[in-house]
């Protein structure tokens, strides 16, 4: 005898985060006996810090094209069967006040803690057992799964891997879902940090850190994908929503194109300054169109020290080109320590889009961020966690 507590459940869900709790409450409320295991001492730590503590819990503009995946139609089925309105119904049933910010993003008026409390309450209604602080030692399969922790020996018909991606190890992120996928011969798409700040290369590090804290609206593009949102200079490179968004599409070695004056024809703007403000210098002219600190750095670099009247067309064209089409080549990202999500993960070509189960091992499910489906910034990743969790919870 091992001395461990032996128990049997219909399903074990590993990971008490957004996707795991949604899977568990859905299955539990269908009458399934469900156990949720997590190695953290508290559930839903990412929910608690999300959206600056107010949890951007969904996005009204949810559509399959808001998600990256090697298999771009995969998310369609789950997203269609559990929509933002379904989650909102749950939120309202629990009396949680919410508001729409911009771009369809829904946040709690109060605290992200309310979303976690709601999920735990719904789990309790479904009779779900949650055991925290459990280190997973071994997972095996014969005709059913056996999961060993230091204190428990669990048997279950189904296993749901909801351990998320690799982002923010200090909150408890591990590659367990990826490791177990390999153990059970489920293929992976190489993971990478997503929604993450980009670092400047050695040349740009000479001038960019002085701009740390400066923010402005930009248009940023990588390949055919572009976002118009705010960009923030940091002491290491670039961040802000526009950069986080494009970072999920960026590949090492590529450059991204940044339009610092997205609403303007830069050449015409500078030419007009030459006639209309002939005695003004570059900093004064540029600071009418961008934050002054940025104008102070870019003005002399792009337009020199002479007054506007003395700017030749050739200089204006080169300056306008840099302002509209700055080719920024990051040296890398700030990595999993700073990434809001992980791109890649369990290859969806090996999963059922209706149930989230492995096509070769139908009792094994993967949900949430562990799967190769990554949302844009703005509540899409939680909507994927709810939708994929609901799909699995309905099927198992
Ligand atoms: P999640 O990471 O939530 O949960 C995984 C669980 O598995 C954790 O509880 C973890 O402890 C557990 N686990 C991991 N390894 C384990 C192991 N080896 N053994 C046992 N348990 C293990 N998204 C969004 O839509 N709106 C937002 O506002 C934000 N904000 C935000 C802010 C910050 C700072 C971050 C880092 C991320 C966001 N996100 C977000 C992204 C969002 O938090 C993320 O996509 C979801 O939490 C993913 O849900 P999962 O349940 O898949 O994983």
GROMACS .gro file of C-alpha atoms and ligand atoms in nm:
model
  449
    1UNK     CA    1   0.000   0.000   0.000
    2UNK     CA    2   0.132   0.345  -0.091
    3UNK     CA    3  -0.048   0.521   0.194
    4UNK     CA    4  -0.193   0.762  -0.057
    5UNK     CA    5  -0.559   0.850  -0.060
    6UNK     CA    6  -0.721   0.654  -0.344
    7UNK     CA    7  -1.024   0.800  -0.517
    8UNK     CA    8  -1.218   0.749  -0.838
    9UNK     CA    9  -1.377   1.020  -1.051
   10UNK     CA   10  -1.538   1.043  -1.392
   11UNK     CA   11  -1.285   1.311  -1.487
   12UNK     CA   12  -0.970   1.468  -1.349
   13UNK     CA   13  -0.895   1.821  -1.464
   14UNK     CA   14  -0.535   1.931  -1.409
   15UNK     CA   15  -0.522   2.311  -1.381
   16UNK     CA   16  -0.758   2.529  -1.176
   17UNK     CA   17  -0.736   2.824  -1.413
   18UNK     CA   18  -0.998   2.973  -1.643
   19UNK     CA   19  -1.030   2.677  -1.880
   20UNK     CA   20  -1.003   2.408  -1.615
   21UNK     CA   21  -1.269   2.562  -1.390
   22UNK     CA   22  -1.504   2.612  -1.685
   23UNK     CA   23  -1.457   2.249  -1.791
   24UNK     CA   24  -1.518   2.128  -1.436
   25UNK     CA   25  -1.829   2.335  -1.366
   26UNK     CA   26  -1.984   2.237  -1.699
   27UNK     CA   27  -1.920   1.863  -1.649
   28UNK     CA   28  -2.008   1.876  -1.278
   29UNK     CA   29  -2.342   2.042  -1.348
   30UNK     CA   30  -2.414   1.759  -1.595
   31UNK     CA   31  -2.379   1.514  -1.308
   32UNK     CA   32  -2.021   1.403  -1.369
   33UNK     CA   33  -1.794   1.343  -1.070
   34UNK     CA   34  -1.507   1.583  -1.133
   35UNK     CA   35  -1.181   1.649  -0.951
   36UNK     CA   36  -0.968   1.957  -1.024
   37UNK     CA   37  -0.599   1.943  -0.926
   38UNK     CA   38  -0.356   2.234  -0.917
   39UNK     CA   39  -0.007   2.271  -0.778
   40UNK     CA   40  -0.069   2.632  -0.673
   41UNK     CA   41  -0.218   2.697  -0.330
   42UNK     CA   42  -0.488   2.918  -0.479
   43UNK     CA   43  -0.692   2.870  -0.796
   44UNK     CA   44  -0.709   3.112  -1.090
   45UNK     CA   45  -0.404   3.323  -1.017
   46UNK     CA   46  -0.396   3.461  -1.372
   47UNK     CA   47  -0.763   3.552  -1.351
   48UNK     CA   48  -0.686   3.756  -1.039
   49UNK     CA   49  -0.414   3.967  -1.203
   50UNK     CA   50  -0.581   3.990  -1.543
   51UNK     CA   51  -0.695   4.315  -1.696
   52UNK     CA   52  -0.506   4.515  -1.434
   53UNK     CA   53  -0.710   4.342  -1.160
   54UNK     CA   54  -1.046   4.399  -1.333
   55UNK     CA   55  -1.035   4.095  -1.568
   56UNK     CA   56  -1.108   4.167  -1.931
   57UNK     CA   57  -1.325   3.857  -1.929
   58UNK     CA   58  -1.447   3.853  -2.288
   59UNK     CA   59  -1.471   4.051  -2.610
   60UNK     CA   60  -1.795   4.125  -2.793
   61UNK     CA   61  -1.609   4.111  -3.125
   62UNK     CA   62  -1.507   3.749  -3.076
   63UNK     CA   63  -1.473   3.576  -3.413
   64UNK     CA   64  -1.243   3.300  -3.537
   65UNK     CA   65  -1.019   3.555  -3.714
   66UNK     CA   66  -0.919   3.702  -3.376
   67UNK     CA   67  -0.717   3.387  -3.298
   68UNK     CA   68  -0.381   3.257  -3.422
   69UNK     CA   69  -0.343   2.885  -3.488
   70UNK     CA   70  -0.174   2.663  -3.742
   71UNK     CA   71  -0.524   2.533  -3.805
   72UNK     CA   72  -0.723   2.852  -3.836
   73UNK     CA   73  -1.071   2.701  -3.852
   74UNK     CA   74  -1.026   2.488  -3.541
   75UNK     CA   75  -1.161   2.738  -3.287
   76UNK     CA   76  -1.477   2.809  -3.488
   77UNK     CA   77  -1.688   2.523  -3.347
   78UNK     CA   78  -1.623   2.582  -2.975
   79UNK     CA   79  -1.652   2.961  -3.015
   80UNK     CA   80  -1.986   2.923  -3.192
   81UNK     CA   81  -2.127   2.703  -2.918
   82UNK     CA   82  -2.016   2.921  -2.625
   83UNK     CA   83  -2.030   3.291  -2.707
   84UNK     CA   84  -1.947   3.608  -2.514
   85UNK     CA   85  -2.323   3.645  -2.449
   86UNK     CA   86  -2.325   3.306  -2.273
   87UNK     CA   87  -2.048   3.412  -2.038
   88UNK     CA   88  -2.220   3.745  -1.984
   89UNK     CA   89  -2.537   3.562  -1.880
   90UNK     CA   90  -2.333   3.388  -1.610
   91UNK     CA   91  -2.170   3.716  -1.502
   92UNK     CA   92  -2.510   3.885  -1.471
   93UNK     CA   93  -2.662   3.588  -1.288
   94UNK     CA   94  -2.394   3.647  -1.024
   95UNK     CA   95  -2.473   4.019  -1.009
   96UNK     CA   96  -2.124   4.120  -1.125
   97UNK     CA   97  -2.126   4.475  -1.259
   98UNK     CA   98  -1.932   4.519  -1.584
   99UNK     CA   99  -1.856   4.777  -1.850
  100UNK     CA  100  -1.736   4.788  -2.208
  101UNK     CA  101  -1.407   4.972  -2.243
  102UNK     CA  102  -1.296   5.007  -2.605
  103UNK     CA  103  -1.291   4.765  -2.899
  104UNK     CA  104  -1.557   4.537  -2.747
  105UNK     CA  105  -1.353   4.460  -2.435
  106UNK     CA  106  -1.565   4.377  -2.127
  107UNK     CA  107  -1.424   4.433  -1.776
  108UNK     CA  108  -1.558   4.397  -1.422
  109UNK     CA  109  -1.644   4.731  -1.261
  110UNK     CA  110  -1.512   4.589  -0.934
  111UNK     CA  111  -1.252   4.316  -0.922
  112UNK     CA  112  -1.130   4.009  -1.111
  113UNK     CA  113  -1.184   3.827  -0.781
  114UNK     CA  114  -1.557   3.832  -0.860
  115UNK     CA  115  -1.502   3.625  -1.175
  116UNK     CA  116  -1.300   3.369  -0.984
  117UNK     CA  117  -1.561   3.357  -0.704
  118UNK     CA  118  -1.830   3.305  -0.967
  119UNK     CA  119  -1.643   3.012  -1.125
  120UNK     CA  120  -1.579   2.852  -0.786
  121UNK     CA  121  -1.943   2.897  -0.688
  122UNK     CA  122  -2.056   2.730  -1.013
  123UNK     CA  123  -1.807   2.447  -0.950
  124UNK     CA  124  -1.956   2.400  -0.601
  125UNK     CA  125  -2.304   2.383  -0.755
  126UNK     CA  126  -2.176   2.104  -0.978
  127UNK     CA  127  -2.029   1.917  -0.681
  128UNK     CA  128  -1.675   1.960  -0.817
  129UNK     CA  129  -1.391   1.867  -0.582
  130UNK     CA  130  -1.090   2.101  -0.598
  131UNK     CA  131  -0.756   2.000  -0.446
  132UNK     CA  132  -0.482   2.263  -0.442
  133UNK     CA  133  -0.111   2.242  -0.364
  134UNK     CA  134  -0.086   1.901  -0.536
  135UNK     CA  135   0.232   1.821  -0.726
  136UNK     CA  136   0.159   1.587  -1.016
  137UNK     CA  137   0.407   1.299  -0.998
  138UNK     CA  138   0.287   1.056  -1.260
  139UNK     CA  139   0.009   1.013  -1.514
  140UNK     CA  140  -0.062   0.673  -1.670
  141UNK     CA  141  -0.328   0.520  -1.889
  142UNK     CA  142  -0.449   0.163  -1.925
  143UNK     CA  143  -0.826   0.153  -1.981
  144UNK     CA  144  -0.855   0.459  -1.756
  145UNK     CA  145  -0.621   0.728  -1.626
  146UNK     CA  146  -0.424   0.710  -1.305
  147UNK     CA  147  -0.289   1.038  -1.168
  148UNK     CA  148  -0.046   1.029  -0.876
  149UNK     CA  149   0.038   1.326  -0.659
  150UNK     CA  150   0.240   1.312  -0.336
  151UNK     CA  151  -0.075   1.238  -0.139
  152UNK     CA  152  -0.336   1.113  -0.387
  153UNK     CA  153  -0.377   0.819  -0.624
  154UNK     CA  154  -0.667   0.909  -0.851
  155UNK     CA  155  -0.837   0.697  -1.112
  156UNK     CA  156  -1.060   0.856  -1.371
  157UNK     CA  157  -1.222   0.772  -1.700
  158UNK     CA  158  -1.120   1.107  -1.857
  159UNK     CA  159  -0.826   1.341  -1.813
  160UNK     CA  160  -0.844   1.711  -1.903
  161UNK     CA  161  -0.518   1.902  -1.933
  162UNK     CA  162  -0.584   2.266  -1.854
  163UNK     CA  163  -0.243   2.376  -1.732
  164UNK     CA  164  -0.213   2.670  -1.971
  165UNK     CA  165   0.104   2.784  -2.146
  166UNK     CA  166   0.454   2.872  -2.032
  167UNK     CA  167   0.390   3.241  -1.963
  168UNK     CA  168   0.471   3.384  -1.619
  169UNK     CA  169   0.637   3.089  -1.443
  170UNK     CA  170   0.623   3.277  -1.114
  171UNK     CA  171   0.243   3.243  -1.122
  172UNK     CA  172   0.279   2.866  -1.158
  173UNK     CA  173   0.301   2.819  -1.536
  174UNK     CA  174   0.467   2.494  -1.643
  175UNK     CA  175   0.487   2.289  -1.958
  176UNK     CA  176   0.296   1.995  -1.805
  177UNK     CA  177   0.027   1.983  -2.076
  178UNK     CA  178   0.298   1.987  -2.343
  179UNK     CA  179   0.498   1.719  -2.163
  180UNK     CA  180   0.196   1.491  -2.123
  181UNK     CA  181   0.096   1.554  -2.486
  182UNK     CA  182   0.438   1.416  -2.585
  183UNK     CA  183   0.396   1.122  -2.347
  184UNK     CA  184   0.067   1.029  -2.517
  185UNK     CA  185   0.199   1.094  -2.871
  186UNK     CA  186  -0.009   1.407  -2.929
  187UNK     CA  187   0.192   1.646  -3.152
  188UNK     CA  188   0.287   2.002  -3.055
  189UNK     CA  189   0.332   2.328  -3.241
  190UNK     CA  190   0.651   2.492  -3.109
  191UNK     CA  191   0.552   2.730  -2.828
  192UNK     CA  192   0.671   3.094  -2.815
  193UNK     CA  193   0.598   3.396  -2.597
  194UNK     CA  194   0.299   3.598  -2.726
  195UNK     CA  195   0.150   3.935  -2.631
  196UNK     CA  196   0.496   4.029  -2.510
  197UNK     CA  197   0.715   4.344  -2.519
  198UNK     CA  198   0.982   4.353  -2.791
  199UNK     CA  199   1.345   4.433  -2.717
  200UNK     CA  200   1.551   4.686  -2.910
  201UNK     CA  201   1.865   4.573  -3.089
  202UNK     CA  202   2.205   4.706  -2.995
  203UNK     CA  203   2.190   5.002  -3.239
  204UNK     CA  204   1.849   5.124  -3.125
  205UNK     CA  205   1.944   5.080  -2.760
  206UNK     CA  206   2.165   5.387  -2.809
  207UNK     CA  207   1.866   5.623  -2.836
  208UNK     CA  208   1.543   5.445  -2.745
  209UNK     CA  209   1.575   5.401  -2.366
  210UNK     CA  210   1.578   5.781  -2.324
  211UNK     CA  211   1.217   5.768  -2.443
  212UNK     CA  212   1.105   5.522  -2.176
  213UNK     CA  213   0.748   5.606  -2.073
  214UNK     CA  214   0.653   5.785  -2.395
  215UNK     CA  215   0.329   5.655  -2.547
  216UNK     CA  216   0.159   5.740  -2.876
  217UNK     CA  217  -0.096   5.594  -3.119
  218UNK     CA  218   0.071   5.406  -3.406
  219UNK     CA  219  -0.001   5.162  -3.683
  220UNK     CA  220   0.225   4.860  -3.658
  221UNK     CA  221   0.255   4.588  -3.918
  222UNK     CA  222   0.416   4.246  -3.951
  223UNK     CA  223   0.360   4.078  -4.287
  224UNK     CA  224  -0.005   4.130  -4.374
  225UNK     CA  225  -0.117   4.181  -4.013
  226UNK     CA  226  -0.154   4.535  -3.877
  227UNK     CA  227  -0.286   4.692  -3.558
  228UNK     CA  228  -0.368   5.055  -3.480
  229UNK     CA  229  -0.333   5.105  -3.106
  230UNK     CA  230  -0.103   5.273  -2.856
  231UNK     CA  231   0.271   5.199  -2.844
  232UNK     CA  232   0.492   5.253  -2.540
  233UNK     CA  233   0.868   5.306  -2.533
  234UNK     CA  234   1.031   5.111  -2.247
  235UNK     CA  235   1.387   5.110  -2.118
  236UNK     CA  236   1.440   4.783  -2.308
  237UNK     CA  237   1.248   4.848  -2.630
  238UNK     CA  238   0.878   4.873  -2.716
  239UNK     CA  239   0.555   4.768  -2.552
  240UNK     CA  240   0.193   4.889  -2.530
  241UNK     CA  241  -0.111   4.724  -2.689
  242UNK     CA  242   0.001   4.769  -3.052
  243UNK     CA  243   0.335   4.600  -2.985
  244UNK     CA  244   0.187   4.323  -2.769
  245UNK     CA  245  -0.059   4.246  -3.048
  246UNK     CA  246   0.202   4.231  -3.323
  247UNK     CA  247   0.448   4.034  -3.105
  248UNK     CA  248   0.229   3.723  -3.141
  249UNK     CA  249   0.283   3.737  -3.518
  250UNK     CA  250   0.651   3.837  -3.514
  251UNK     CA  251   0.923   3.579  -3.584
  252UNK     CA  252   1.288   3.619  -3.474
  253UNK     CA  253   1.497   3.804  -3.734
  254UNK     CA  254   1.198   3.982  -3.890
  255UNK     CA  255   1.143   4.355  -3.871
  256UNK     CA  256   0.811   4.522  -3.801
  257UNK     CA  257   0.692   4.842  -3.969
  258UNK     CA  258   0.578   5.124  -3.747
  259UNK     CA  259   0.381   5.425  -3.869
  260UNK     CA  260   0.435   5.698  -3.608
  261UNK     CA  261   0.183   5.932  -3.774
  262UNK     CA  262  -0.097   5.691  -3.868
  263UNK     CA  263  -0.355   5.960  -3.948
  264UNK     CA  264  -0.126   6.188  -4.145
  265UNK     CA  265   0.055   6.228  -4.473
  266UNK     CA  266   0.395   6.298  -4.318
  267UNK     CA  267   0.551   6.449  -4.632
  268UNK     CA  268   0.264   6.696  -4.680
  269UNK     CA  269   0.265   6.779  -4.309
  270UNK     CA  270   0.636   6.866  -4.315
  271UNK     CA  271   0.604   7.053  -4.646
  272UNK     CA  272   0.321   7.263  -4.504
  273UNK     CA  273   0.538   7.342  -4.201
  274UNK     CA  274   0.814   7.460  -4.437
  275UNK     CA  275   0.585   7.725  -4.583
  276UNK     CA  276   0.351   7.791  -4.288
  277UNK     CA  277   0.610   7.777  -4.007
  278UNK     CA  278   0.928   7.860  -4.194
  279UNK     CA  279   1.119   7.980  -3.884
  280UNK     CA  280   1.028   7.681  -3.666
  281UNK     CA  281   1.275   7.404  -3.595
  282UNK     CA  282   1.213   7.030  -3.620
  283UNK     CA  283   1.128   6.974  -3.253
  284UNK     CA  284   0.858   7.244  -3.255
  285UNK     CA  285   0.706   7.114  -3.579
  286UNK     CA  286   0.710   6.745  -3.483
  287UNK     CA  287   0.584   6.806  -3.130
  288UNK     CA  288   0.257   6.930  -3.280
  289UNK     CA  289   0.199   6.576  -3.404
  290UNK     CA  290   0.363   6.351  -3.143
  291UNK     CA  291   0.473   6.361  -2.777
  292UNK     CA  292   0.734   6.632  -2.721
  293UNK     CA  293   0.997   6.392  -2.581
  294UNK     CA  294   0.979   6.185  -2.899
  295UNK     CA  295   0.996   6.499  -3.113
  296UNK     CA  296   1.308   6.607  -2.922
  297UNK     CA  297   1.483   6.280  -3.008
  298UNK     CA  298   1.356   6.238  -3.365
  299UNK     CA  299   1.359   6.604  -3.478
  300UNK     CA  300   1.737   6.658  -3.496
  301UNK     CA  301   1.796   6.300  -3.618
  302UNK     CA  302   1.552   6.329  -3.907
  303UNK     CA  303   1.550   6.698  -3.999
  304UNK     CA  304   1.873   6.842  -3.859
  305UNK     CA  305   1.913   7.172  -3.675
  306UNK     CA  306   1.806   7.417  -3.947
  307UNK     CA  307   1.473   7.602  -3.956
  308UNK     CA  308   1.188   7.459  -4.165
  309UNK     CA  309   1.244   7.705  -4.453
  310UNK     CA  310   1.575   7.532  -4.522
  311UNK     CA  311   1.447   7.176  -4.540
  312UNK     CA  312   1.500   7.042  -4.894
  313UNK     CA  313   1.244   6.803  -5.045
  314UNK     CA  314   1.494   6.518  -5.029
  315UNK     CA  315   1.532   6.559  -4.651
  316UNK     CA  316   1.154   6.578  -4.608
  317UNK     CA  317   1.102   6.262  -4.811
  318UNK     CA  318   1.358   6.068  -4.605
  319UNK     CA  319   1.213   6.200  -4.277
  320UNK     CA  320   0.857   6.119  -4.388
  321UNK     CA  321   0.964   5.769  -4.488
  322UNK     CA  322   1.108   5.704  -4.140
  323UNK     CA  323   0.803   5.851  -3.967
  324UNK     CA  324   0.557   5.648  -4.175
  325UNK     CA  325   0.759   5.334  -4.227
  326UNK     CA  326   1.005   5.285  -3.941
  327UNK     CA  327   1.157   4.938  -3.984
  328UNK     CA  328   1.219   4.819  -3.631
  329UNK     CA  329   1.413   4.494  -3.596
  330UNK     CA  330   1.373   4.361  -3.242
  331UNK     CA  331   1.659   4.163  -3.094
  332UNK     CA  332   1.398   3.939  -2.930
  333UNK     CA  333   1.105   3.945  -2.691
  334UNK     CA  334   1.107   3.990  -2.316
  335UNK     CA  335   1.027   3.618  -2.296
  336UNK     CA  336   0.787   3.407  -2.093
  337UNK     CA  337   0.853   3.612  -1.778
  338UNK     CA  338   0.663   3.902  -1.938
  339UNK     CA  339   0.445   3.733  -2.201
  340UNK     CA  340   0.069   3.745  -2.138
  341UNK     CA  341   0.022   3.426  -2.339
  342UNK     CA  342   0.203   3.142  -2.514
  343UNK     CA  343   0.153   3.087  -2.885
  344UNK     CA  344   0.172   2.732  -3.020
  345UNK     CA  345   0.103   2.433  -2.795
  346UNK     CA  346  -0.096   2.117  -2.851
  347UNK     CA  347  -0.147   2.076  -3.225
  348UNK     CA  348  -0.518   2.118  -3.296
  349UNK     CA  349  -0.493   1.886  -3.596
  350UNK     CA  350  -0.475   1.607  -3.337
  351UNK     CA  351  -0.787   1.724  -3.148
  352UNK     CA  352  -1.160   1.717  -3.213
  353UNK     CA  353  -1.280   2.075  -3.258
  354UNK     CA  354  -1.618   1.975  -3.114
  355UNK     CA  355  -1.497   1.808  -2.794
  356UNK     CA  356  -1.129   1.909  -2.753
  357UNK     CA  357  -1.044   1.538  -2.712
  358UNK     CA  358  -0.744   1.375  -2.873
  359UNK     CA  359  -0.844   1.204  -3.195
  360UNK     CA  360  -0.628   0.902  -3.110
  361UNK     CA  361  -0.708   0.891  -2.736
  362UNK     CA  362  -1.067   1.005  -2.691
  363UNK     CA  363  -1.054   1.011  -2.309
  364UNK     CA  364  -0.775   1.273  -2.314
  365UNK     CA  365  -0.876   1.640  -2.349
  366UNK     CA  366  -0.677   1.963  -2.386
  367UNK     CA  367  -0.835   2.304  -2.321
  368UNK     CA  368  -0.740   2.671  -2.293
  369UNK     CA  369  -0.399   2.815  -2.355
  370UNK     CA  370  -0.227   2.475  -2.361
  371UNK     CA  371  -0.376   2.436  -2.709
  372UNK     CA  372  -0.241   2.601  -3.025
  373UNK     CA  373  -0.511   2.871  -3.025
  374UNK     CA  374  -0.399   3.218  -2.916
  375UNK     CA  375  -0.626   3.519  -2.904
  376UNK     CA  376  -0.549   3.881  -2.970
  377UNK     CA  377  -0.516   4.110  -2.672
  378UNK     CA  378  -0.853   4.223  -2.536
  379UNK     CA  379  -1.043   3.940  -2.364
  380UNK     CA  380  -1.014   3.691  -2.648
  381UNK     CA  381  -0.792   3.451  -2.454
  382UNK     CA  382  -1.042   3.417  -2.173
  383UNK     CA  383  -1.321   3.367  -2.426
  384UNK     CA  384  -1.117   3.080  -2.571
  385UNK     CA  385  -1.068   2.937  -2.221
  386UNK     CA  386  -1.447   2.953  -2.156
  387UNK     CA  387  -1.542   2.815  -2.499
  388UNK     CA  388  -1.291   2.530  -2.508
  389UNK     CA  389  -1.366   2.443  -2.145
  390UNK     CA  390  -1.737   2.439  -2.218
  391UNK     CA  391  -1.682   2.216  -2.524
  392UNK     CA  392  -1.483   1.962  -2.320
  393UNK     CA  393  -1.712   1.984  -2.018
  394UNK     CA  394  -2.013   1.913  -2.236
  395UNK     CA  395  -1.849   1.614  -2.403
  396UNK     CA  396  -1.667   1.423  -2.131
  397LIG     P1  397  -0.414   2.934  -1.673
  397LIG     O1  398  -0.274   2.970  -1.687
  397LIG     O2  399  -0.515   3.038  -1.637
  397LIG     O3  400  -0.433   2.815  -1.570
  397LIG     C1  401  -0.346   2.705  -1.568
  397LIG     C2  402  -0.351   2.643  -1.429
  397LIG     O4  403  -0.273   2.524  -1.432
  397LIG     C3  404  -0.288   2.733  -1.323
  397LIG     O5  405  -0.375   2.742  -1.213
  397LIG     C4  406  -0.158   2.663  -1.288
  397LIG     O6  407  -0.122   2.677  -1.152
  397LIG     C5  408  -0.192   2.517  -1.318
  397LIG     N1  409  -0.073   2.439  -1.350
  397LIG     C6  410   0.026   2.470  -1.436
  397LIG     N2  411   0.119   2.374  -1.434
  397LIG     C7  412   0.078   2.280  -1.344
  397LIG     C8  413   0.135   2.160  -1.297
  397LIG     N3  414   0.253   2.115  -1.343
  397LIG     N4  415   0.069   2.088  -1.202
  397LIG     C9  416  -0.051   2.133  -1.156
  397LIG     N5  417  -0.110   2.249  -1.197
  397LIG    C10  418  -0.045   2.321  -1.291
  397LIG     N6  419  -0.662   3.723  -2.109
  397LIG    C11  420  -0.779   3.786  -2.132
  397LIG     O7  421  -0.860   3.736  -2.210
  397LIG     N7  422  -0.808   3.903  -2.068
  397LIG    C12  423  -0.721   3.962  -1.980
  397LIG     O8  424  -0.754   4.065  -1.918
  397LIG    C13  425  -0.595   3.899  -1.960
  397LIG     N8  426  -0.500   3.957  -1.880
  397LIG    C14  427  -0.383   3.892  -1.857
  397LIG    C15  428  -0.286   3.952  -1.776
  397LIG    C16  429  -0.166   3.888  -1.750
  397LIG    C17  430  -0.061   3.957  -1.667
  397LIG    C18  431  -0.143   3.759  -1.805
  397LIG    C19  432  -0.017   3.683  -1.776
  397LIG    C20  433  -0.238   3.700  -1.888
  397LIG    C21  434  -0.357   3.766  -1.915
  397LIG     N9  435  -0.452   3.709  -1.999
  397LIG    C22  436  -0.571   3.776  -2.024
  397LIG    C23  437  -0.434   3.575  -2.058
  397LIG    C24  438  -0.515   3.473  -1.975
  397LIG     O9  439  -0.483   3.491  -1.838
  397LIG    C25  440  -0.484   3.330  -2.017
  397LIG    O10  441  -0.496   3.316  -2.157
  397LIG    C26  442  -0.578   3.233  -1.946
  397LIG    O11  443  -0.562   3.244  -1.806
  397LIG    C27  444  -0.552   3.090  -1.991
  397LIG    O12  445  -0.636   3.006  -1.917
  397LIG     P2  446  -0.593   2.856  -1.889
  397LIG    O13  447  -0.696   2.805  -1.794
  397LIG    O14  448  -0.569   2.786  -2.016
  397LIG    O15  449  -0.452   2.865  -1.815
   0.00000   0.00000   0.00000
